[in-house]
Amino acid sequence: QQQVKQSPQSLIVQKGGISIINCAYENTAFDYFPWYQQFPGKGPALLIAIRPDVSEKKEGRFTISFNKSAKQFSLHIMDSQPGDSATYFCAASMDTGRRALTFGSGTRLQVQP
Amino acid sequence: NAGVTQTPKFRILKIGQSMTLQCTQDMNHNYMYWYRQDPGMGLKLIYYSVGAGITDKGEVPNGYNVSRSTTEDFPLRLELAAPSQTSVYFCASSRKETQYFGPGTRLLVL
């Protein structure tokens, strides 16, 4: 059972544009929602994360929007740059027990110059 | 501070062979994880550990085994390799919610 659904699979954005990636989760016990960025041949690296007690978190050009009632969250990349070209994964976990991440299937972002 | 290191970077195995993927972290994290990443898919949890001497299965544990004798090391053992185990394997560690990933081991089973 896929507990975190991510869309789109791939995204092409022009330099300076806004990239938007969406995720939906099923398990209401999740209480931590990170986004990871992965470059080819590298391990995922934490980009930004949010907890369900806030509806938005912004760090530089990256913003997470969180809708608890809809069980959805999204990543917005403002002023997208060619260096942002990577695969982005949303994930979710619980703050108790094993704390393992349940990942979405990933979005390959390409920012064209 | 090296973070999470994994060896080898790449390995080709024949069907039925065995191998151990090594993972070491120098951040004194209690939690450690093994994930596999198949093409076009997210990472799936194989095994995890909440501390030395304590391990448990994740979503896809069949064909794998782990041990955790020290805080730093969390090796993943593949017994009787099968083509379905062709994947990229990532080790991760955490103290709380943020997981830090190693660079991965690419495994090809032929």
Coordinates of C-alpha atoms in Angstrom, one line a residue, chain B residues 3 5 8-9 11 26 31 33 47 51 60 76 81-82 93-95 98 100 108:
Chain B
G3 CA 28.8 11.6 8.2
T5 CA 29.9 6.3 4.6
P8 CA 31.5 -0.6 -1.9
K9 CA 30.2 2.1 -4.3
R11 CA 29.3 -4.3 -7.1
D26 CA 30.4 9.0 13.0
Y31 CA 18.8 5.2 14.7
Y33 CA 18.3 2.4 8.4
Y47 CA 15.7 -3.0 7.9
G51 CA 20.4 1.1 18.9
V60 CA 11.0 -5.3 2.1
L76 CA 23.5 -5.3 5.4
A81 CA 21.6 -12.9 -4.4
A82 CA 18.7 -12.7 -6.9
S93 CA 21.2 7.5 10.4
S94 CA 19.4 9.9 12.7
R95 CA 19.2 11.1 16.2
T98 CA 16.3 14.2 10.3
Y100 CA 21.3 11.7 6.9
L108 CA 23.9 -5.4 -10.1

